[in-house]
């Protein structure tokens, strides 16, 4: 009898200097992907400073590359340890940018080099959409920690004539808000009055908000040209928290996916509902792949009875393999 697991992929904000370096040194599968990505991406991952890595056109290809390197190394180790036939991956999911890693693992993006090109262009388009005419960032994001309804009320009170939306429903006690800088400032003030802790996030603009509409329109063309394919595994979509292909009635899978992924850039991420989907699948463990362990923490908050594991470096990869052996 096999053990059901889910795999989730890290999103933007998880980046840090040195990410992926020991994977590159320890696993030939990871080295191959970093070498494919090129010297610039390797330099950003292994040596980039915080300010450089925060730039969206840098963040997206570096996180994607590190994540896919970690995933390929993990799959190789699972096979080496004879665990592949004992584990059933019920579904994949990725947080925002991580959705592209999930689709690559599922075969919808059929080439990692293609994936790097897509997310690089996505990062550039989203960065441009978040800048004013002088080239300054015009938006931001903040995490509201506490009662969701109170966060949503603070958003309504603070929006006024600006852009302000709840965009990442991360866990029952964490809701991320995005908007223009003035609206974010008003939100933080309104949240404080409601005893909600509002923490500014280290991102360059207001992702998953209406500010991203211009990027989404251009991204759709990029994705259409990429020739995406029907996923070979189930992928839970950010925008619906359901099987991404649920409403696909045949025809052009690439056009269907391009539409969903372009909408994703300007729409909320229903992450806690995705974790509940995995719970409904009966998974025993969810493995977060990629830099950081943000999603691991969110899994514990949303469904504490699921084993939450992560793979971001050689140590956590080997620990995860050992934990999977125990589950089996």
PDB file of C-alpha atoms in Angstrom:
ATOM      1  CA  UNK A   1       0.000   0.000   0.000  1.00  0.00           C
ATOM      2  CA  UNK A   2       1.382   3.408  -0.963  1.00  0.00           C
ATOM      3  CA  UNK A   3       1.470   6.534   1.181  1.00  0.00           C
ATOM      4  CA  UNK A   4      -0.265   9.618  -0.219  1.00  0.00           C
ATOM      5  CA  UNK A   5       1.797  12.799  -0.340  1.00  0.00           C
ATOM      6  CA  UNK A   6       1.437  16.260  -1.858  1.00  0.00           C
ATOM      7  CA  UNK A   7       4.239  18.451  -3.205  1.00  0.00           C
ATOM      8  CA  UNK A   8       4.110  22.248  -3.120  1.00  0.00           C
ATOM      9  CA  UNK A   9       6.533  24.752  -4.609  1.00  0.00           C
ATOM     10  CA  UNK A  10       7.893  27.971  -3.099  1.00  0.00           C
ATOM     11  CA  UNK A  11       6.826  31.408  -4.279  1.00  0.00           C
ATOM     12  CA  UNK A  12       8.292  34.886  -4.436  1.00  0.00           C
ATOM     13  CA  UNK A  13       9.599  36.262  -1.163  1.00  0.00           C
ATOM     14  CA  UNK A  14      11.362  33.004  -0.240  1.00  0.00           C
ATOM     15  CA  UNK A  15      14.645  34.033  -1.879  1.00  0.00           C
ATOM     16  CA  UNK A  16      17.939  34.433  -0.028  1.00  0.00           C
ATOM     17  CA  UNK A  17      21.601  34.740  -0.948  1.00  0.00           C
ATOM     18  CA  UNK A  18      23.262  31.344  -1.328  1.00  0.00           C
ATOM     19  CA  UNK A  19      20.080  29.457  -2.159  1.00  0.00           C
ATOM     20  CA  UNK A  20      20.708  26.233  -4.010  1.00  0.00           C
ATOM     21  CA  UNK A  21      24.490  26.350  -3.678  1.00  0.00           C
ATOM     22  CA  UNK A  22      24.914  23.141  -1.692  1.00  0.00           C
ATOM     23  CA  UNK A  23      22.339  21.383  -3.888  1.00  0.00           C
ATOM     24  CA  UNK A  24      24.501  22.359  -6.850  1.00  0.00           C
ATOM     25  CA  UNK A  25      27.563  20.912  -5.155  1.00  0.00           C
ATOM     26  CA  UNK A  26      25.909  17.740  -3.810  1.00  0.00           C
ATOM     27  CA  UNK A  27      23.573  16.475  -6.537  1.00  0.00           C
ATOM     28  CA  UNK A  28      24.342  16.108 -10.262  1.00  0.00           C
ATOM     29  CA  UNK A  29      20.637  16.558 -11.080  1.00  0.00           C
ATOM     30  CA  UNK A  30      20.657  19.984  -9.413  1.00  0.00           C
ATOM     31  CA  UNK A  31      23.980  20.953 -11.010  1.00  0.00           C
ATOM     32  CA  UNK A  32      22.586  20.178 -14.461  1.00  0.00           C
ATOM     33  CA  UNK A  33      19.674  22.577 -13.966  1.00  0.00           C
ATOM     34  CA  UNK A  34      21.781  25.412 -12.583  1.00  0.00           C
ATOM     35  CA  UNK A  35      24.254  25.009 -15.434  1.00  0.00           C
ATOM     36  CA  UNK A  36      21.371  25.126 -17.909  1.00  0.00           C
ATOM     37  CA  UNK A  37      20.101  28.340 -16.290  1.00  0.00           C
ATOM     38  CA  UNK A  38      23.449  30.008 -16.928  1.00  0.00           C
ATOM     39  CA  UNK A  39      26.139  31.925 -15.089  1.00  0.00           C
ATOM     40  CA  UNK A  40      24.028  35.012 -14.361  1.00  0.00           C
ATOM     41  CA  UNK A  41      21.306  33.026 -12.581  1.00  0.00           C
ATOM     42  CA  UNK A  42      23.924  31.043 -10.651  1.00  0.00           C
ATOM     43  CA  UNK A  43      25.644  34.244  -9.553  1.00  0.00           C
ATOM     44  CA  UNK A  44      22.355  35.754  -8.384  1.00  0.00           C
ATOM     45  CA  UNK A  45      21.399  32.586  -6.473  1.00  0.00           C
ATOM     46  CA  UNK A  46      24.757  31.882  -4.871  1.00  0.00           C
ATOM     47  CA  UNK A  47      26.074  35.418  -4.293  1.00  0.00           C
ATOM     48  CA  UNK A  48      23.276  37.942  -4.929  1.00  0.00           C
ATOM     49  CA  UNK A  49      22.587  40.479  -2.177  1.00  0.00           C
ATOM     50  CA  UNK A  50      19.155  41.046  -0.680  1.00  0.00           C
ATOM     51  CA  UNK A  51      18.384  44.141  -2.732  1.00  0.00           C
ATOM     52  CA  UNK A  52      19.293  42.469  -6.025  1.00  0.00           C
ATOM     53  CA  UNK A  53      17.303  39.331  -5.250  1.00  0.00           C
ATOM     54  CA  UNK A  54      14.245  41.427  -4.362  1.00  0.00           C
ATOM     55  CA  UNK A  55      13.999  42.749  -7.930  1.00  0.00           C
ATOM     56  CA  UNK A  56      11.180  40.802  -9.566  1.00  0.00           C
ATOM     57  CA  UNK A  57      13.006  40.110 -12.830  1.00  0.00           C
ATOM     58  CA  UNK A  58      15.772  38.504 -10.725  1.00  0.00           C
ATOM     59  CA  UNK A  59      13.592  36.854  -8.081  1.00  0.00           C
ATOM     60  CA  UNK A  60      11.446  34.820 -10.419  1.00  0.00           C
ATOM     61  CA  UNK A  61      14.112  32.980 -12.478  1.00  0.00           C
ATOM     62  CA  UNK A  62      16.317  32.404  -9.415  1.00  0.00           C
ATOM     63  CA  UNK A  63      13.550  30.892  -7.272  1.00  0.00           C
ATOM     64  CA  UNK A  64      12.264  28.825 -10.194  1.00  0.00           C
ATOM     65  CA  UNK A  65      15.752  27.471 -10.959  1.00  0.00           C
ATOM     66  CA  UNK A  66      16.515  26.665  -7.315  1.00  0.00           C
ATOM     67  CA  UNK A  67      13.119  25.004  -6.915  1.00  0.00           C
ATOM     68  CA  UNK A  68      13.437  22.805  -9.990  1.00  0.00           C
ATOM     69  CA  UNK A  69      16.987  21.843  -8.995  1.00  0.00           C
ATOM     70  CA  UNK A  70      15.720  20.818  -5.549  1.00  0.00           C
ATOM     71  CA  UNK A  71      12.796  18.893  -7.065  1.00  0.00           C
ATOM     72  CA  UNK A  72      14.953  16.941  -9.520  1.00  0.00           C
ATOM     73  CA  UNK A  73      17.430  16.086  -6.749  1.00  0.00           C
ATOM     74  CA  UNK A  74      14.587  14.955  -4.462  1.00  0.00           C
ATOM     75  CA  UNK A  75      13.036  12.746  -7.142  1.00  0.00           C
ATOM     76  CA  UNK A  76      16.418  11.167  -7.843  1.00  0.00           C
ATOM     77  CA  UNK A  77      16.985  10.402  -4.151  1.00  0.00           C
ATOM     78  CA  UNK A  78      13.464   8.952  -3.765  1.00  0.00           C
ATOM     79  CA  UNK A  79      14.202   6.636  -6.679  1.00  0.00           C
ATOM     80  CA  UNK A  80      17.640   5.709  -5.327  1.00  0.00           C
ATOM     81  CA  UNK A  81      16.137   4.757  -1.966  1.00  0.00           C
ATOM     82  CA  UNK A  82      13.474   2.569  -3.601  1.00  0.00           C
ATOM     83  CA  UNK A  83      10.632   4.770  -2.359  1.00  0.00           C
ATOM     84  CA  UNK A  84       9.051   5.724  -5.685  1.00  0.00           C
ATOM     85  CA  UNK A  85       6.618   2.783  -5.773  1.00  0.00           C
ATOM     86  CA  UNK A  86       5.654   3.332  -2.154  1.00  0.00           C
ATOM     87  CA  UNK A  87       4.641   6.979  -2.499  1.00  0.00           C
ATOM     88  CA  UNK A  88       1.577   8.286  -4.333  1.00  0.00           C
ATOM     89  CA  UNK A  89       1.796  11.966  -5.272  1.00  0.00           C
ATOM     90  CA  UNK A  90      -1.900  12.911  -5.226  1.00  0.00           C
ATOM     91  CA  UNK A  91      -1.400  16.435  -6.544  1.00  0.00           C
ATOM     92  CA  UNK A  92       1.018  19.334  -6.946  1.00  0.00           C
ATOM     93  CA  UNK A  93       0.564  23.027  -6.203  1.00  0.00           C
ATOM     94  CA  UNK A  94       2.748  26.107  -6.186  1.00  0.00           C
ATOM     95  CA  UNK A  95       2.370  29.444  -4.482  1.00  0.00           C
ATOM     96  CA  UNK A  96       2.088  32.158  -7.167  1.00  0.00           C
ATOM     97  CA  UNK A  97       5.428  31.868  -9.010  1.00  0.00           C
ATOM     98  CA  UNK A  98       5.636  28.322  -7.614  1.00  0.00           C
ATOM     99  CA  UNK A  99       2.689  27.349  -9.810  1.00  0.00           C
ATOM    100  CA  UNK A 100       5.105  27.411 -12.751  1.00  0.00           C
ATOM    101  CA  UNK A 101       7.341  24.920 -10.940  1.00  0.00           C
ATOM    102  CA  UNK A 102       4.316  22.717 -10.266  1.00  0.00           C
ATOM    103  CA  UNK A 103       3.358  22.814 -13.943  1.00  0.00           C
ATOM    104  CA  UNK A 104       6.930  21.969 -14.933  1.00  0.00           C
ATOM    105  CA  UNK A 105       6.974  18.984 -12.569  1.00  0.00           C
ATOM    106  CA  UNK A 106       3.621  17.933 -14.072  1.00  0.00           C
ATOM    107  CA  UNK A 107       4.937  18.171 -17.650  1.00  0.00           C
ATOM    108  CA  UNK A 108       2.744  21.104 -18.763  1.00  0.00           C
ATOM    109  CA  UNK A 109       5.913  23.150 -19.171  1.00  0.00           C
ATOM    110  CA  UNK A 110       7.891  20.466 -20.944  1.00  0.00           C
ATOM    111  CA  UNK A 111      11.353  21.989 -20.714  1.00  0.00           C
ATOM    112  CA  UNK A 112      13.049  23.705 -17.756  1.00  0.00           C
ATOM    113  CA  UNK A 113      14.893  26.094 -20.077  1.00  0.00           C
ATOM    114  CA  UNK A 114      11.487  27.140 -21.434  1.00  0.00           C
ATOM    115  CA  UNK A 115      10.249  27.565 -17.871  1.00  0.00           C
ATOM    116  CA  UNK A 116      13.161  29.858 -17.024  1.00  0.00           C
ATOM    117  CA  UNK A 117      12.391  31.985 -20.078  1.00  0.00           C
ATOM    118  CA  UNK A 118       8.687  32.208 -19.179  1.00  0.00           C
ATOM    119  CA  UNK A 119       9.225  33.226 -15.549  1.00  0.00           C
ATOM    120  CA  UNK A 120      11.959  35.701 -16.523  1.00  0.00           C
ATOM    121  CA  UNK A 121       9.535  37.429 -18.880  1.00  0.00           C
ATOM    122  CA  UNK A 122       6.769  37.186 -16.265  1.00  0.00           C
ATOM    123  CA  UNK A 123       9.020  38.842 -13.698  1.00  0.00           C
ATOM    124  CA  UNK A 124       9.905  41.670 -16.069  1.00  0.00           C
ATOM    125  CA  UNK A 125       6.262  42.314 -16.993  1.00  0.00           C
ATOM    126  CA  UNK A 126       5.127  42.308 -13.357  1.00  0.00           C
ATOM    127  CA  UNK A 127       7.953  44.616 -12.323  1.00  0.00           C
ATOM    128  CA  UNK A 128       7.098  47.049 -15.108  1.00  0.00           C
ATOM    129  CA  UNK A 129       3.401  46.999 -14.173  1.00  0.00           C
ATOM    130  CA  UNK A 130       4.317  47.941 -10.599  1.00  0.00           C
ATOM    131  CA  UNK A 131       6.349  51.029 -11.545  1.00  0.00           C
ATOM    132  CA  UNK A 132       5.327  54.621 -12.127  1.00  0.00           C
ATOM    133  CA  UNK A 133       6.540  56.776 -15.034  1.00  0.00           C
ATOM    134  CA  UNK A 134       9.731  57.674 -13.129  1.00  0.00           C
ATOM    135  CA  UNK A 135      10.567  54.004 -12.583  1.00  0.00           C
ATOM    136  CA  UNK A 136       9.713  53.955  -8.874  1.00  0.00           C
ATOM    137  CA  UNK A 137       7.749  51.140  -7.244  1.00  0.00           C
ATOM    138  CA  UNK A 138       4.169  52.310  -6.745  1.00  0.00           C
ATOM    139  CA  UNK A 139       2.833  49.377  -4.752  1.00  0.00           C
ATOM    140  CA  UNK A 140       3.508  47.050  -1.884  1.00  0.00           C
ATOM    141  CA  UNK A 141       2.129  44.207   0.223  1.00  0.00           C
ATOM    142  CA  UNK A 142       1.539  43.566   3.909  1.00  0.00           C
ATOM    143  CA  UNK A 143       0.624  40.430   5.851  1.00  0.00           C
ATOM    144  CA  UNK A 144      -2.329  40.831   8.187  1.00  0.00           C
ATOM    145  CA  UNK A 145      -1.941  38.457  11.134  1.00  0.00           C
ATOM    146  CA  UNK A 146      -5.146  37.744  12.990  1.00  0.00           C
ATOM    147  CA  UNK A 147      -8.861  37.338  12.349  1.00  0.00           C
ATOM    148  CA  UNK A 148      -9.538  37.270   8.587  1.00  0.00           C
ATOM    149  CA  UNK A 149     -12.816  39.118   8.792  1.00  0.00           C
ATOM    150  CA  UNK A 150     -11.121  41.965  10.658  1.00  0.00           C
ATOM    151  CA  UNK A 151      -8.418  42.120   7.969  1.00  0.00           C
ATOM    152  CA  UNK A 152     -11.064  42.285   5.224  1.00  0.00           C
ATOM    153  CA  UNK A 153     -12.886  45.061   7.107  1.00  0.00           C
ATOM    154  CA  UNK A 154      -9.627  47.014   7.392  1.00  0.00           C
ATOM    155  CA  UNK A 155      -9.131  46.650   3.621  1.00  0.00           C
ATOM    156  CA  UNK A 156     -12.586  48.060   2.922  1.00  0.00           C
ATOM    157  CA  UNK A 157     -12.019  50.966   5.301  1.00  0.00           C
ATOM    158  CA  UNK A 158      -8.579  51.808   3.906  1.00  0.00           C
ATOM    159  CA  UNK A 159      -9.090  51.425   0.140  1.00  0.00           C
ATOM    160  CA  UNK A 160     -10.711  54.830  -0.537  1.00  0.00           C
ATOM    161  CA  UNK A 161      -9.965  55.680  -4.189  1.00  0.00           C
ATOM    162  CA  UNK A 162      -6.772  53.621  -4.359  1.00  0.00           C
ATOM    163  CA  UNK A 163      -5.899  50.016  -5.170  1.00  0.00           C
ATOM    164  CA  UNK A 164      -6.156  47.738  -2.137  1.00  0.00           C
ATOM    165  CA  UNK A 165      -7.207  44.080  -2.047  1.00  0.00           C
ATOM    166  CA  UNK A 166      -6.778  40.970   0.058  1.00  0.00           C
ATOM    167  CA  UNK A 167      -4.744  38.835  -2.330  1.00  0.00           C
ATOM    168  CA  UNK A 168      -3.178  35.864  -0.510  1.00  0.00           C
ATOM    169  CA  UNK A 169      -5.379  33.773   1.762  1.00  0.00           C
ATOM    170  CA  UNK A 170      -2.472  31.936   3.350  1.00  0.00           C
ATOM    171  CA  UNK A 171      -3.878  30.390   6.508  1.00  0.00           C
ATOM    172  CA  UNK A 172      -6.821  31.006   8.853  1.00  0.00           C
ATOM    173  CA  UNK A 173      -4.718  33.592  10.676  1.00  0.00           C
ATOM    174  CA  UNK A 174      -2.713  35.138   7.810  1.00  0.00           C
ATOM    175  CA  UNK A 175      -4.144  37.219   4.971  1.00  0.00           C
ATOM    176  CA  UNK A 176      -1.865  39.235   2.684  1.00  0.00           C
ATOM    177  CA  UNK A 177      -3.014  42.578   1.318  1.00  0.00           C
ATOM    178  CA  UNK A 178      -1.673  44.339  -1.798  1.00  0.00           C
ATOM    179  CA  UNK A 179      -2.150  47.850  -3.107  1.00  0.00           C
ATOM    180  CA  UNK A 180      -0.640  51.231  -3.852  1.00  0.00           C
ATOM    181  CA  UNK A 181       1.733  52.611  -1.245  1.00  0.00           C
ATOM    182  CA  UNK A 182      -0.700  55.150   0.211  1.00  0.00           C
ATOM    183  CA  UNK A 183      -3.442  52.534   0.552  1.00  0.00           C
ATOM    184  CA  UNK A 184      -1.066  50.080   2.227  1.00  0.00           C
ATOM    185  CA  UNK A 185      -0.162  52.803   4.727  1.00  0.00           C
ATOM    186  CA  UNK A 186      -3.873  53.406   5.442  1.00  0.00           C
ATOM    187  CA  UNK A 187      -4.405  49.648   5.784  1.00  0.00           C
ATOM    188  CA  UNK A 188      -1.653  49.320   8.368  1.00  0.00           C
ATOM    189  CA  UNK A 189      -3.245  52.134  10.370  1.00  0.00           C
ATOM    190  CA  UNK A 190      -6.727  50.574  10.134  1.00  0.00           C
ATOM    191  CA  UNK A 191      -5.345  47.148  11.059  1.00  0.00           C
ATOM    192  CA  UNK A 192      -3.631  48.559  14.130  1.00  0.00           C
ATOM    193  CA  UNK A 193      -6.964  49.983  15.326  1.00  0.00           C
ATOM    194  CA  UNK A 194      -8.489  46.497  14.984  1.00  0.00           C
ATOM    195  CA  UNK A 195      -5.623  44.865  16.902  1.00  0.00           C
ATOM    196  CA  UNK A 196      -4.395  43.216  13.691  1.00  0.00           C
ATOM    197  CA  UNK A 197      -0.638  42.970  13.220  1.00  0.00           C
ATOM    198  CA  UNK A 198       0.276  44.185   9.702  1.00  0.00           C
ATOM    199  CA  UNK A 199       3.797  43.318   8.569  1.00  0.00           C
ATOM    200  CA  UNK A 200       5.211  44.898   5.369  1.00  0.00           C
ATOM    201  CA  UNK A 201       6.549  42.267   2.957  1.00  0.00           C
ATOM    202  CA  UNK A 202       9.899  42.445   1.160  1.00  0.00           C
ATOM    203  CA  UNK A 203       8.456  42.513  -2.343  1.00  0.00           C
ATOM    204  CA  UNK A 204       8.752  45.202  -4.975  1.00  0.00           C
ATOM    205  CA  UNK A 205       5.085  45.881  -5.738  1.00  0.00           C
ATOM    206  CA  UNK A 206       1.415  44.837  -5.407  1.00  0.00           C
ATOM    207  CA  UNK A 207       1.260  41.326  -6.857  1.00  0.00           C
ATOM    208  CA  UNK A 208      -2.069  39.560  -7.489  1.00  0.00           C
ATOM    209  CA  UNK A 209      -3.909  42.887  -7.407  1.00  0.00           C
ATOM    210  CA  UNK A 210      -5.555  44.987 -10.158  1.00  0.00           C
ATOM    211  CA  UNK A 211      -2.191  46.763 -10.492  1.00  0.00           C
ATOM    212  CA  UNK A 212      -1.030  43.670 -12.388  1.00  0.00           C
ATOM    213  CA  UNK A 213      -3.710  43.854 -15.103  1.00  0.00           C
ATOM    214  CA  UNK A 214      -1.294  45.295 -17.736  1.00  0.00           C
ATOM    215  CA  UNK A 215       1.209  42.512 -16.958  1.00  0.00           C
ATOM    216  CA  UNK A 216      -1.486  39.824 -17.135  1.00  0.00           C
ATOM    217  CA  UNK A 217      -2.575  40.905 -20.612  1.00  0.00           C
ATOM    218  CA  UNK A 218       0.989  40.736 -21.978  1.00  0.00           C
ATOM    219  CA  UNK A 219       1.764  37.545 -20.053  1.00  0.00           C
ATOM    220  CA  UNK A 220      -1.086  35.763 -21.804  1.00  0.00           C
ATOM    221  CA  UNK A 221       0.712  36.293 -25.139  1.00  0.00           C
ATOM    222  CA  UNK A 222       3.979  34.935 -23.682  1.00  0.00           C
ATOM    223  CA  UNK A 223       2.214  31.854 -22.340  1.00  0.00           C
ATOM    224  CA  UNK A 224       0.277  31.259 -25.552  1.00  0.00           C
ATOM    225  CA  UNK A 225       3.520  31.287 -27.532  1.00  0.00           C
ATOM    226  CA  UNK A 226       5.103  28.814 -25.071  1.00  0.00           C
ATOM    227  CA  UNK A 227       2.898  25.909 -26.176  1.00  0.00           C
ATOM    228  CA  UNK A 228       1.892  24.583 -22.756  1.00  0.00           C
ATOM    229  CA  UNK A 229       0.680  20.995 -22.593  1.00  0.00           C
ATOM    230  CA  UNK A 230      -1.924  19.080 -20.591  1.00  0.00           C
ATOM    231  CA  UNK A 231      -0.446  18.295 -17.142  1.00  0.00           C
ATOM    232  CA  UNK A 232       0.350  14.625 -16.499  1.00  0.00           C
ATOM    233  CA  UNK A 233      -0.456  15.066 -12.801  1.00  0.00           C
ATOM    234  CA  UNK A 234      -3.169  16.949 -10.957  1.00  0.00           C
ATOM    235  CA  UNK A 235      -2.231  20.552 -10.160  1.00  0.00           C
ATOM    236  CA  UNK A 236      -4.332  22.651  -7.804  1.00  0.00           C
ATOM    237  CA  UNK A 237      -4.752  26.171  -9.194  1.00  0.00           C
ATOM    238  CA  UNK A 238      -4.133  29.317  -7.148  1.00  0.00           C
ATOM    239  CA  UNK A 239      -7.208  31.065  -8.537  1.00  0.00           C
ATOM    240  CA  UNK A 240      -9.723  28.277  -7.789  1.00  0.00           C
ATOM    241  CA  UNK A 241      -8.028  25.979  -5.240  1.00  0.00           C
ATOM    242  CA  UNK A 242      -9.277  23.166  -7.470  1.00  0.00           C
ATOM    243  CA  UNK A 243      -7.875  20.901 -10.189  1.00  0.00           C
ATOM    244  CA  UNK A 244      -6.534  23.318 -12.799  1.00  0.00           C
ATOM    245  CA  UNK A 245      -7.918  21.209 -15.653  1.00  0.00           C
ATOM    246  CA  UNK A 246     -11.371  20.727 -14.107  1.00  0.00           C
ATOM    247  CA  UNK A 247     -13.154  22.915 -16.695  1.00  0.00           C
ATOM    248  CA  UNK A 248     -11.058  21.844 -19.686  1.00  0.00           C
ATOM    249  CA  UNK A 249     -13.343  20.348 -22.313  1.00  0.00           C
ATOM    250  CA  UNK A 250     -10.706  19.343 -24.832  1.00  0.00           C
ATOM    251  CA  UNK A 251      -9.182  21.444 -27.579  1.00  0.00           C
ATOM    252  CA  UNK A 252      -6.138  23.664 -27.073  1.00  0.00           C
ATOM    253  CA  UNK A 253      -4.696  22.942 -23.620  1.00  0.00           C
ATOM    254  CA  UNK A 254      -2.025  25.604 -24.139  1.00  0.00           C
ATOM    255  CA  UNK A 255      -4.589  28.364 -24.677  1.00  0.00           C
ATOM    256  CA  UNK A 256      -6.629  27.131 -21.701  1.00  0.00           C
ATOM    257  CA  UNK A 257      -3.601  27.195 -19.377  1.00  0.00           C
ATOM    258  CA  UNK A 258      -2.399  30.550 -20.740  1.00  0.00           C
ATOM    259  CA  UNK A 259      -5.756  32.049 -19.764  1.00  0.00           C
ATOM    260  CA  UNK A 260      -5.645  30.626 -16.223  1.00  0.00           C
ATOM    261  CA  UNK A 261      -2.022  31.619 -15.602  1.00  0.00           C
ATOM    262  CA  UNK A 262      -2.474  35.152 -16.924  1.00  0.00           C
ATOM    263  CA  UNK A 263      -5.469  35.610 -14.592  1.00  0.00           C
ATOM    264  CA  UNK A 264      -3.370  34.256 -11.722  1.00  0.00           C
ATOM    265  CA  UNK A 265      -0.996  37.249 -11.919  1.00  0.00           C
ATOM    266  CA  UNK A 266      -3.819  39.673 -11.040  1.00  0.00           C
ATOM    267  CA  UNK A 267      -6.050  37.421  -8.884  1.00  0.00           C
ATOM    268  CA  UNK A 268      -5.974  36.259  -5.247  1.00  0.00           C
ATOM    269  CA  UNK A 269      -4.160  33.073  -4.195  1.00  0.00           C
ATOM    270  CA  UNK A 270      -6.426  30.744  -2.187  1.00  0.00           C
ATOM    271  CA  UNK A 271      -3.623  28.857  -0.490  1.00  0.00           C
ATOM    272  CA  UNK A 272      -5.333  27.678   2.691  1.00  0.00           C
ATOM    273  CA  UNK A 273      -8.092  26.119   0.570  1.00  0.00           C
ATOM    274  CA  UNK A 274      -5.429  24.305  -1.475  1.00  0.00           C
ATOM    275  CA  UNK A 275      -3.948  22.814   1.702  1.00  0.00           C
ATOM    276  CA  UNK A 276      -7.467  21.720   2.707  1.00  0.00           C
ATOM    277  CA  UNK A 277      -7.767  20.024  -0.702  1.00  0.00           C
ATOM    278  CA  UNK A 278      -4.655  17.989   0.069  1.00  0.00           C
ATOM    279  CA  UNK A 279      -6.174  17.133   3.449  1.00  0.00           C
ATOM    280  CA  UNK A 280      -9.314  15.946   1.673  1.00  0.00           C
ATOM    281  CA  UNK A 281      -7.110  13.769  -0.546  1.00  0.00           C
ATOM    282  CA  UNK A 282      -5.934  11.960   2.566  1.00  0.00           C
ATOM    283  CA  UNK A 283      -2.278  12.949   2.224  1.00  0.00           C
ATOM    284  CA  UNK A 284       0.006  12.019   5.099  1.00  0.00           C
ATOM    285  CA  UNK A 285       2.689  14.569   4.218  1.00  0.00           C
ATOM    286  CA  UNK A 286       3.118  17.740   2.186  1.00  0.00           C
ATOM    287  CA  UNK A 287       6.635  18.450   0.961  1.00  0.00           C
ATOM    288  CA  UNK A 288       7.560  22.072   0.245  1.00  0.00           C
ATOM    289  CA  UNK A 289      10.251  22.286  -2.447  1.00  0.00           C
ATOM    290  CA  UNK A 290      12.316  25.420  -2.995  1.00  0.00           C
ATOM    291  CA  UNK A 291      13.995  28.119  -0.899  1.00  0.00           C
ATOM    292  CA  UNK A 292      12.658  28.815   2.585  1.00  0.00           C
ATOM    293  CA  UNK A 293       9.922  27.031   4.494  1.00  0.00           C
ATOM    294  CA  UNK A 294       7.050  29.519   4.422  1.00  0.00           C
ATOM    295  CA  UNK A 295       4.606  26.988   2.961  1.00  0.00           C
ATOM    296  CA  UNK A 296       5.662  24.401   5.541  1.00  0.00           C
ATOM    297  CA  UNK A 297       4.605  26.824   8.277  1.00  0.00           C
ATOM    298  CA  UNK A 298       1.290  27.535   6.533  1.00  0.00           C
ATOM    299  CA  UNK A 299       0.576  23.797   6.260  1.00  0.00           C
ATOM    300  CA  UNK A 300       1.090  23.400  10.006  1.00  0.00           C
ATOM    301  CA  UNK A 301      -1.276  26.313  10.727  1.00  0.00           C
ATOM    302  CA  UNK A 302      -3.998  25.148   8.329  1.00  0.00           C
ATOM    303  CA  UNK A 303      -3.892  21.349   8.729  1.00  0.00           C
ATOM    304  CA  UNK A 304      -1.665  20.502  11.718  1.00  0.00           C
ATOM    305  CA  UNK A 305      -2.310  16.749  11.406  1.00  0.00           C
ATOM    306  CA  UNK A 306      -0.453  16.623   8.059  1.00  0.00           C
ATOM    307  CA  UNK A 307       3.304  16.017   8.249  1.00  0.00           C
ATOM    308  CA  UNK A 308       4.949  19.171   6.871  1.00  0.00           C
ATOM    309  CA  UNK A 309       8.383  18.639   5.286  1.00  0.00           C
ATOM    310  CA  UNK A 310      10.624  20.879   3.210  1.00  0.00           C
ATOM    311  CA  UNK A 311      13.494  20.565   0.732  1.00  0.00           C
ATOM    312  CA  UNK A 312      15.642  23.650   0.208  1.00  0.00           C
ATOM    313  CA  UNK A 313      19.198  22.338   0.660  1.00  0.00           C
ATOM    314  CA  UNK A 314      21.098  19.074   1.020  1.00  0.00           C
ATOM    315  CA  UNK A 315      20.371  18.735   4.747  1.00  0.00           C
ATOM    316  CA  UNK A 316      16.608  19.213   4.456  1.00  0.00           C
ATOM    317  CA  UNK A 317      16.479  16.958   1.389  1.00  0.00           C
ATOM    318  CA  UNK A 318      18.125  14.075   3.231  1.00  0.00           C
ATOM    319  CA  UNK A 319      15.978  14.715   6.319  1.00  0.00           C
ATOM    320  CA  UNK A 320      12.848  14.569   4.160  1.00  0.00           C
ATOM    321  CA  UNK A 321      13.923  11.281   2.571  1.00  0.00           C
ATOM    322  CA  UNK A 322      14.434   9.828   6.073  1.00  0.00           C
ATOM    323  CA  UNK A 323      11.013  11.089   7.230  1.00  0.00           C
ATOM    324  CA  UNK A 324       9.356   9.527   4.173  1.00  0.00           C
ATOM    325  CA  UNK A 325      10.966   6.203   5.058  1.00  0.00           C
ATOM    326  CA  UNK A 326       9.429   6.454   8.540  1.00  0.00           C
ATOM    327  CA  UNK A 327       5.989   7.188   7.109  1.00  0.00           C
ATOM    328  CA  UNK A 328       6.219   4.131   4.868  1.00  0.00           C
TER     329      UNK A 328
END
